[in-house]
């Protein structure tokens, strides 16, 4: 997505409750900057576009197939 970003220092973590609602936090490390994003999750779904890593983090947190509302997957 961005030039010179990504490494083993970048991360995505999903924090969800028993209703599969919460937040996904993603940190992207780059040589000249670091960016952190937080996106809400409601019932295992985010209304925002998700990267493959974010989808996997949610899947790991809830143990089910991730639904990307915009893409229907």
Short mmCIF file of N, CA, C and O in Angstrom, two decimals:
data_model
loop_
_atom_site.label_atom_id
_atom_site.label_comp_id
_atom_site.label_asym_id
_atom_site.label_seq_id
_atom_site.Cartn_x
_atom_site.Cartn_y
_atom_site.Cartn_z
N UNK A 1 0.81 -1.20 0.00
CA UNK A 1 0.00 0.00 0.00
C UNK A 1 0.85 1.26 0.00
O UNK A 1 0.51 2.23 -0.64
N UNK A 2 1.95 1.24 0.74
CA UNK A 2 2.85 2.38 0.82
C UNK A 2 4.26 1.94 0.47
O UNK A 2 4.64 0.80 0.73
N UNK A 3 5.07 2.82 -0.11
CA UNK A 3 6.46 2.51 -0.40
C UNK A 3 7.23 2.36 0.90
O UNK A 3 7.01 3.07 1.87
N UNK A 4 8.19 1.44 0.90
CA UNK A 4 9.11 1.25 2.03
C UNK A 4 8.41 1.01 3.36
O UNK A 4 8.83 1.52 4.40
N UNK A 5 7.32 0.23 3.36
CA UNK A 5 6.66 -0.09 4.62
C UNK A 5 6.48 -1.60 4.75
O UNK A 5 6.57 -2.33 3.77
N UNK A 6 6.20 -2.00 5.95
CA UNK A 6 5.97 -3.41 6.23
C UNK A 6 7.26 -4.07 6.68
O UNK A 6 8.33 -3.74 6.23
N UNK A 7 7.14 -4.93 7.59
CA UNK A 7 8.26 -5.73 8.09
C UNK A 7 7.71 -6.56 9.22
O UNK A 7 6.51 -6.57 9.49
N UNK A 8 8.62 -7.22 9.92
CA UNK A 8 8.16 -8.00 11.06
C UNK A 8 7.81 -7.10 12.24
O UNK A 8 7.38 -7.58 13.28
N UNK A 9 7.93 -5.78 12.08
CA UNK A 9 7.53 -4.84 13.11
C UNK A 9 6.09 -4.34 12.91
O UNK A 9 5.54 -3.67 13.77
N UNK A 10 5.49 -4.63 11.77
CA UNK A 10 4.10 -4.27 11.51
C UNK A 10 3.19 -5.32 12.14
O UNK A 10 3.58 -6.47 12.31
N UNK A 11 1.94 -4.93 12.49
CA UNK A 11 1.07 -5.87 13.18
C UNK A 11 -0.40 -5.51 12.98
O UNK A 11 -0.74 -4.40 12.62
N UNK A 12 -1.26 -6.48 13.22
CA UNK A 12 -2.70 -6.29 13.35
C UNK A 12 -3.16 -7.15 14.51
O UNK A 12 -2.78 -8.32 14.62
N UNK A 13 -3.98 -6.57 15.38
CA UNK A 13 -4.53 -7.31 16.52
C UNK A 13 -6.01 -6.97 16.66
O UNK A 13 -6.39 -5.81 16.57
N UNK A 14 -6.83 -7.99 16.81
CA UNK A 14 -8.27 -7.80 17.00
C UNK A 14 -8.60 -8.08 18.46
O UNK A 14 -8.18 -9.10 19.01
N UNK A 15 -9.35 -7.18 19.06
CA UNK A 15 -9.81 -7.33 20.44
C UNK A 15 -11.33 -7.34 20.40
O UNK A 15 -11.95 -6.33 20.04
N UNK A 16 -11.94 -8.48 20.72
CA UNK A 16 -13.38 -8.62 20.62
C UNK A 16 -13.96 -9.17 21.92
O UNK A 16 -13.28 -9.86 22.68
N UNK A 17 -15.25 -8.87 22.14
CA UNK A 17 -15.96 -9.39 23.31
C UNK A 17 -16.75 -10.64 22.92
O UNK A 17 -16.60 -11.17 21.82
N UNK A 18 -17.61 -11.11 23.81
CA UNK A 18 -18.40 -12.31 23.56
C UNK A 18 -19.42 -12.14 22.43
O UNK A 18 -19.96 -13.12 21.92
N UNK A 19 -19.68 -10.90 22.01
CA UNK A 19 -20.56 -10.63 20.87
C UNK A 19 -19.77 -10.43 19.58
O UNK A 19 -20.33 -10.01 18.57
N UNK A 20 -18.46 -10.71 19.62
CA UNK A 20 -17.57 -10.50 18.48
C UNK A 20 -17.53 -9.05 18.05
O UNK A 20 -17.38 -8.73 16.87
N UNK A 21 -17.69 -8.14 18.99
CA UNK A 21 -17.60 -6.71 18.73
C UNK A 21 -16.40 -6.15 19.48
O UNK A 21 -16.04 -6.62 20.56
N UNK A 22 -15.75 -5.17 18.88
CA UNK A 22 -14.58 -4.57 19.50
C UNK A 22 -13.84 -3.69 18.52
O UNK A 22 -14.44 -2.88 17.82
N UNK A 23 -12.54 -3.92 18.41
CA UNK A 23 -11.71 -3.06 17.57
C UNK A 23 -10.56 -3.87 16.99
O UNK A 23 -10.11 -4.86 17.59
N UNK A 24 -10.13 -3.49 15.80
CA UNK A 24 -8.90 -4.03 15.24
C UNK A 24 -7.90 -2.89 15.14
O UNK A 24 -8.24 -1.80 14.68
N UNK A 25 -6.71 -3.13 15.66
CA UNK A 25 -5.65 -2.13 15.65
C UNK A 25 -4.53 -2.64 14.75
O UNK A 25 -4.08 -3.79 14.90
N UNK A 26 -4.11 -1.81 13.81
CA UNK A 26 -3.04 -2.17 12.88
C UNK A 26 -1.95 -1.11 12.95
O UNK A 26 -2.24 0.08 12.89
N UNK A 27 -0.73 -1.57 13.07
CA UNK A 27 0.43 -0.68 13.04
C UNK A 27 1.29 -1.04 11.85
O UNK A 27 1.63 -2.21 11.66
N UNK A 28 1.59 -0.07 11.02
CA UNK A 28 2.42 -0.29 9.84
C UNK A 28 3.73 0.47 10.03
O UNK A 28 3.73 1.69 10.19
N UNK A 29 4.81 -0.28 10.03
CA UNK A 29 6.14 0.29 10.24
C UNK A 29 6.77 0.63 8.90
O UNK A 29 6.74 -0.18 7.97
N UNK A 30 7.33 1.81 8.78
CA UNK A 30 8.06 2.22 7.59
C UNK A 30 9.39 2.83 7.97
O UNK A 30 9.62 3.17 9.13
N UNK A 31 10.25 2.98 7.02
CA UNK A 31 11.58 3.56 7.30
C UNK A 31 11.49 4.99 7.82
O UNK A 31 12.25 5.40 8.68
N UNK A 32 10.55 5.76 7.28
CA UNK A 32 10.48 7.18 7.68
C UNK A 32 9.30 7.50 8.58
O UNK A 32 9.23 8.60 9.11
N UNK A 33 8.38 6.56 8.75
CA UNK A 33 7.23 6.82 9.61
C UNK A 33 6.55 5.53 10.03
O UNK A 33 6.76 4.49 9.42
N UNK A 34 5.75 5.63 11.07
CA UNK A 34 4.91 4.54 11.53
C UNK A 34 3.48 5.05 11.60
O UNK A 34 3.24 6.17 12.03
N UNK A 35 2.54 4.23 11.16
CA UNK A 35 1.14 4.62 11.15
C UNK A 35 0.34 3.57 11.91
O UNK A 35 0.57 2.38 11.77
N UNK A 36 -0.62 4.04 12.70
CA UNK A 36 -1.49 3.14 13.44
C UNK A 36 -2.94 3.45 13.09
O UNK A 36 -3.34 4.60 13.04
N UNK A 37 -3.70 2.40 12.80
CA UNK A 37 -5.12 2.52 12.47
C UNK A 37 -5.93 1.73 13.49
O UNK A 37 -5.51 0.67 13.93
N UNK A 38 -7.12 2.21 13.82
CA UNK A 38 -8.07 1.47 14.64
C UNK A 38 -9.40 1.48 13.90
O UNK A 38 -9.86 2.53 13.45
N UNK A 39 -10.00 0.30 13.75
CA UNK A 39 -11.28 0.18 13.04
C UNK A 39 -12.25 -0.59 13.93
O UNK A 39 -11.88 -1.62 14.49
N UNK A 40 -13.48 -0.11 14.04
CA UNK A 40 -14.46 -0.81 14.87
C UNK A 40 -14.91 -2.13 14.23
O UNK A 40 -14.92 -2.27 13.01
N UNK A 41 -15.28 -3.06 15.09
CA UNK A 41 -15.84 -4.35 14.68
C UNK A 41 -17.16 -4.52 15.40
O UNK A 41 -17.24 -4.34 16.62
N UNK A 42 -18.22 -4.83 14.67
CA UNK A 42 -19.52 -5.12 15.27
C UNK A 42 -20.00 -6.47 14.77
O UNK A 42 -20.13 -6.68 13.57
N UNK A 43 -20.22 -7.38 15.70
CA UNK A 43 -20.67 -8.74 15.36
C UNK A 43 -19.75 -9.41 14.35
O UNK A 43 -20.19 -10.10 13.44
N UNK A 44 -18.43 -9.19 14.50
CA UNK A 44 -17.45 -9.82 13.62
C UNK A 44 -17.28 -9.15 12.28
O UNK A 44 -16.58 -9.68 11.41
N UNK A 45 -17.92 -8.00 12.09
CA UNK A 45 -17.90 -7.31 10.79
C UNK A 45 -17.39 -5.88 10.97
O UNK A 45 -17.77 -5.20 11.91
N UNK A 46 -16.54 -5.45 10.05
CA UNK A 46 -16.11 -4.06 10.03
C UNK A 46 -16.69 -3.39 8.80
O UNK A 46 -16.72 -3.97 7.72
N UNK A 47 -17.18 -2.17 8.96
CA UNK A 47 -17.73 -1.45 7.81
C UNK A 47 -16.63 -0.81 6.97
O UNK A 47 -16.89 -0.22 5.95
N UNK A 48 -15.38 -0.95 7.42
CA UNK A 48 -14.24 -0.40 6.71
C UNK A 48 -13.52 -1.49 5.92
O UNK A 48 -13.60 -2.67 6.27
N UNK A 49 -12.84 -1.09 4.86
CA UNK A 49 -12.03 -2.04 4.11
C UNK A 49 -10.98 -2.64 5.03
O UNK A 49 -10.39 -1.93 5.85
N UNK A 50 -10.75 -3.94 4.89
CA UNK A 50 -9.78 -4.63 5.73
C UNK A 50 -8.68 -5.23 4.87
O UNK A 50 -8.95 -5.77 3.79
N UNK A 51 -7.45 -5.17 5.37
CA UNK A 51 -6.34 -5.84 4.70
C UNK A 51 -6.46 -7.34 4.98
O UNK A 51 -7.21 -7.77 5.86
N UNK A 52 -5.71 -8.14 4.24
CA UNK A 52 -5.71 -9.58 4.49
C UNK A 52 -5.26 -9.89 5.91
O UNK A 52 -5.79 -10.80 6.56
N UNK A 53 -4.28 -9.13 6.40
CA UNK A 53 -3.78 -9.34 7.76
C UNK A 53 -4.85 -9.01 8.79
O UNK A 53 -4.98 -9.70 9.81
N UNK A 54 -5.62 -7.94 8.56
CA UNK A 54 -6.70 -7.58 9.49
C UNK A 54 -7.80 -8.63 9.48
O UNK A 54 -8.32 -9.01 10.54
N UNK A 55 -8.15 -9.14 8.30
CA UNK A 55 -9.15 -10.20 8.21
C UNK A 55 -8.69 -11.43 8.99
O UNK A 55 -9.49 -12.06 9.71
N UNK A 56 -7.42 -11.77 8.86
CA UNK A 56 -6.90 -12.94 9.57
C UNK A 56 -6.90 -12.71 11.08
O UNK A 56 -7.22 -13.62 11.85
N UNK A 57 -6.57 -11.50 11.52
CA UNK A 57 -6.58 -11.20 12.95
C UNK A 57 -7.99 -11.35 13.53
O UNK A 57 -8.16 -11.89 14.63
N UNK A 58 -8.99 -10.87 12.80
CA UNK A 58 -10.37 -11.02 13.28
C UNK A 58 -10.77 -12.50 13.29
O UNK A 58 -11.36 -12.99 14.25
N UNK A 59 -10.41 -13.20 12.24
CA UNK A 59 -10.72 -14.63 12.17
C UNK A 59 -10.10 -15.36 13.35
O UNK A 59 -10.74 -16.20 13.98
N UNK A 60 -8.86 -15.04 13.67
CA UNK A 60 -8.20 -15.68 14.81
C UNK A 60 -8.89 -15.33 16.12
O UNK A 60 -9.00 -16.17 17.01
N UNK A 61 -9.35 -14.08 16.24
CA UNK A 61 -9.98 -13.64 17.49
C UNK A 61 -11.34 -14.28 17.71
O UNK A 61 -11.69 -14.63 18.83
N UNK A 62 -12.13 -14.44 16.65
CA UNK A 62 -13.48 -14.98 16.82
C UNK A 62 -13.60 -16.44 16.41
O UNK A 62 -14.61 -17.08 16.69
N UNK A 63 -12.59 -16.95 15.71
CA UNK A 63 -12.59 -18.36 15.31
C UNK A 63 -13.61 -18.70 14.26
O UNK A 63 -14.06 -19.84 14.17
N UNK A 64 -14.01 -17.73 13.45
CA UNK A 64 -14.98 -17.97 12.38
C UNK A 64 -14.53 -17.29 11.11
O UNK A 64 -13.58 -16.53 11.10
N UNK A 65 -15.28 -17.53 10.03
CA UNK A 65 -15.00 -16.86 8.76
C UNK A 65 -15.26 -15.36 8.91
O UNK A 65 -16.27 -14.95 9.47
N UNK A 66 -14.34 -14.56 8.39
CA UNK A 66 -14.46 -13.11 8.46
C UNK A 66 -15.33 -12.61 7.34
O UNK A 66 -15.23 -13.06 6.20
N UNK A 67 -16.24 -11.66 7.63
CA UNK A 67 -17.12 -11.08 6.62
C UNK A 67 -16.67 -9.65 6.36
O UNK A 67 -16.63 -8.83 7.26
N UNK A 68 -16.30 -9.38 5.11
CA UNK A 68 -15.95 -8.02 4.70
C UNK A 68 -17.20 -7.43 4.10
O UNK A 68 -17.64 -7.80 3.01
N UNK A 69 -17.85 -6.52 4.82
CA UNK A 69 -19.15 -5.98 4.43
C UNK A 69 -19.14 -5.37 3.03
O UNK A 69 -20.08 -5.55 2.27
N UNK A 70 -18.08 -4.68 2.67
CA UNK A 70 -18.03 -4.03 1.36
C UNK A 70 -17.86 -5.03 0.24
O UNK A 70 -18.32 -4.81 -0.86
N UNK A 71 -17.16 -6.14 0.50
CA UNK A 71 -16.90 -7.14 -0.54
C UNK A 71 -17.81 -8.35 -0.42
O UNK A 71 -17.83 -9.20 -1.30
N UNK A 72 -18.53 -8.46 0.67
CA UNK A 72 -19.43 -9.59 0.86
C UNK A 72 -18.73 -10.90 1.07
O UNK A 72 -19.25 -11.96 0.79
N UNK A 73 -17.49 -10.85 1.57
CA UNK A 73 -16.75 -12.09 1.81
C UNK A 73 -16.38 -12.23 3.25
O UNK A 73 -16.36 -11.36 4.02
#
